[in-house]
Short mmCIF file of C-alpha atoms in Angstrom, two decimals:
data_model
loop_
_atom_site.label_atom_id
_atom_site.label_comp_id
_atom_site.label_asym_id
_atom_site.label_seq_id
_atom_site.Cartn_x
_atom_site.Cartn_y
_atom_site.Cartn_z
CA UNK A 24 1.95 -5.10 17.12
CA UNK A 25 2.75 -8.17 15.44
CA UNK A 26 -0.35 -8.10 12.95
CA UNK A 27 0.71 -4.48 11.76
CA UNK A 28 4.84 -5.67 11.19
CA UNK A 29 3.03 -8.47 9.23
CA UNK A 30 0.82 -6.37 7.33
CA UNK A 31 3.65 -4.04 6.69
CA UNK A 32 5.72 -6.40 5.00
CA UNK A 33 2.87 -7.68 2.91
CA UNK A 34 1.76 -4.01 1.82
CA UNK A 35 5.01 -2.45 1.85
CA UNK A 36 6.80 -4.20 -0.97
CA UNK A 37 3.86 -4.16 -3.17
CA UNK A 38 3.63 -0.47 -3.12
CA UNK A 39 7.41 -0.11 -3.79
CA UNK A 40 7.07 -2.30 -6.68
CA UNK A 41 4.28 -0.72 -8.25
CA UNK A 42 5.82 2.87 -7.85
CA UNK A 43 9.33 1.76 -9.16
CA UNK A 44 7.00 0.33 -12.11
CA UNK A 45 5.44 3.78 -12.35
CA UNK A 46 8.54 5.48 -12.89
CA UNK A 47 10.28 3.34 -14.81
CA UNK A 48 8.15 1.85 -17.04
CA UNK A 49 5.86 4.66 -17.38
CA UNK A 50 4.54 4.48 -20.90
CA UNK A 51 3.41 1.07 -20.43
CA UNK A 52 1.89 1.94 -17.11
CA UNK A 53 0.09 5.00 -18.58
CA UNK A 54 -1.26 2.62 -21.28
CA UNK A 55 -2.65 0.30 -18.88
CA UNK A 56 -4.27 3.00 -16.75
CA UNK A 57 -5.78 4.07 -19.94
CA UNK A 58 -6.77 0.73 -21.04
CA UNK A 59 -8.39 0.04 -17.31
CA UNK A 60 -10.42 3.50 -17.31
CA UNK A 61 -11.79 2.45 -20.70
CA UNK A 62 -13.63 -0.36 -19.15
CA UNK A 63 -16.60 -0.32 -16.85
CA UNK A 64 -16.63 -3.83 -16.16
CA UNK A 65 -12.62 -3.69 -15.30
CA UNK A 66 -13.12 -0.57 -12.88
CA UNK A 67 -16.33 -2.46 -11.15
CA UNK A 68 -14.05 -5.67 -10.50
CA UNK A 69 -11.39 -3.59 -9.18
CA UNK A 70 -13.96 -2.10 -6.94
CA UNK A 71 -15.49 -5.32 -5.52
CA UNK A 72 -11.55 -6.48 -5.27
CA UNK A 73 -10.51 -3.22 -3.62
CA UNK A 74 -13.82 -2.94 -1.44
CA UNK A 75 -13.05 -6.65 -0.11
CA UNK A 76 -9.21 -6.15 0.74
CA UNK A 77 -10.32 -2.71 2.28
CA UNK A 78 -12.88 -4.23 4.72
CA UNK A 79 -10.42 -7.10 5.61
CA UNK A 80 -7.74 -4.44 6.40
CA UNK A 81 -10.09 -2.48 8.49
CA UNK A 82 -11.83 -5.63 10.49
CA UNK A 83 -7.93 -7.38 10.82
CA UNK A 84 -6.16 -3.85 11.84
CA UNK A 85 -8.45 -0.77 12.74
CA UNK A 86 -5.70 0.76 14.77
CA UNK A 87 -5.98 4.55 15.14
CA UNK A 88 -2.47 5.62 16.96
CA UNK A 89 0.05 8.38 16.71
CA UNK A 90 2.52 6.41 14.89
CA UNK A 91 3.28 4.81 11.60
CA UNK A 92 0.64 1.59 11.90
CA UNK A 93 -1.95 4.49 11.32
CA UNK A 94 -0.95 4.02 7.72
CA UNK A 95 -2.29 0.80 7.23
CA UNK A 96 -5.77 1.47 9.04
CA UNK A 97 -5.87 4.59 6.55
CA UNK A 98 -5.01 2.18 3.58
CA UNK A 99 -7.72 -0.25 4.61
CA UNK A 100 -10.60 2.95 5.30
CA UNK A 101 -9.15 4.53 1.77
CA UNK A 102 -9.59 0.87 -0.16
CA UNK A 103 -13.44 0.73 1.55
CA UNK A 104 -14.07 4.28 -0.03
CA UNK A 105 -12.17 3.64 -2.91
CA UNK A 106 -13.96 0.46 -3.46
CA UNK A 107 -17.28 1.58 -2.75
CA UNK A 108 -17.05 4.32 -5.41
CA UNK A 109 -15.62 2.16 -8.22
CA UNK A 110 -18.43 -0.31 -7.41
CA UNK A 111 -21.56 1.99 -7.34
CA UNK A 112 -20.04 4.56 -9.81
CA UNK A 113 -17.46 3.35 -12.39
CA UNK A 114 -18.44 6.22 -14.89
CA UNK A 115 -17.36 8.54 -12.34
CA UNK A 116 -14.49 6.81 -11.62
CA UNK A 117 -13.14 6.83 -15.61
CA UNK A 118 -14.12 10.56 -15.77
CA UNK A 119 -11.82 11.45 -12.84
CA UNK A 120 -9.61 9.01 -13.58
CA UNK A 121 -9.43 10.69 -17.11
CA UNK A 122 -8.83 13.85 -15.71
CA UNK A 123 -6.17 12.93 -13.71
CA UNK A 124 -4.06 11.17 -16.74
CA UNK A 125 -4.42 14.23 -18.60
CA UNK A 126 -1.71 16.04 -16.37
CA UNK A 127 1.25 14.67 -16.73
CA UNK A 128 3.17 15.37 -13.67
CA UNK A 129 0.39 13.54 -11.75
CA UNK A 130 1.65 10.23 -12.62
CA UNK A 131 5.43 10.88 -11.93
CA UNK A 132 3.70 12.31 -8.56
CA UNK A 133 2.12 8.94 -7.92
CA UNK A 134 4.56 6.75 -8.57
CA UNK A 135 6.86 8.84 -6.14
CA UNK A 136 4.17 8.84 -3.74
CA UNK A 137 3.77 5.11 -3.90
CA UNK A 138 7.46 4.45 -3.55
CA UNK A 139 8.01 6.40 -0.34
CA UNK A 140 4.67 4.85 1.11
CA UNK A 141 5.70 1.53 -0.10
CA UNK A 142 9.39 2.37 1.47
CA UNK A 143 8.01 3.62 5.02
CA UNK A 144 5.85 0.41 5.25
CA UNK A 145 8.64 -1.97 4.36
CA UNK A 146 11.08 -0.38 6.59
CA UNK A 147 8.76 -0.69 9.95
CA UNK A 148 8.01 -3.88 8.98
CA UNK A 149 11.47 -5.54 8.24
CA UNK A 150 13.48 -3.04 10.53
CA UNK A 151 12.59 -5.38 13.72
CA UNK A 152 13.55 -8.51 12.44
CA UNK A 153 16.99 -7.65 11.45
CA UNK A 154 18.98 -9.04 13.74
CA UNK A 155 21.36 -6.60 15.27
CA UNK A 156 25.14 -7.56 15.02
CA UNK A 157 26.34 -6.74 18.62
CA UNK A 158 23.15 -8.18 20.11
CA UNK A 159 24.16 -11.25 18.49
CA UNK A 160 27.33 -11.42 19.29
CA UNK A 161 26.77 -10.61 23.29
CA UNK A 162 24.12 -13.42 23.08
CA UNK A 163 26.54 -16.06 21.89
CA UNK A 164 29.22 -14.99 24.57
CA UNK A 165 26.34 -14.90 27.08
CA UNK A 166 25.45 -18.80 26.07
CA UNK A 167 29.27 -20.18 25.96
CA UNK A 168 29.41 -18.85 29.66
#
């Protein structure tokens, strides 16, 4: 469970910030996405990095349970699959990405989805580490006795 919490603390805020940027600075993020999709070299490099990160996540956290921790596992496996796809077929990624970018609402939807996913992971990562005020008081009372 500690590894799950650590990874949620790591991944959650990054996703939330990326999603927030997609919504609050949409024009710049759309330009970045268009420039990225115009470069097979960048798509390939992103594929290698995504594949590496996905394999690292799967090796560290291949947890198939019926709770929030499966999000991290799925994120890892999606990284593996997406990384392989970008590395082997960068031209297809450019074509599919261009088709997705042609739908204006897809970018907004993706921003909201990434914020929600980041928020969920951040909540589960940081919720257990916030000290409970009543628990802290009762612990201090016990230590004084």
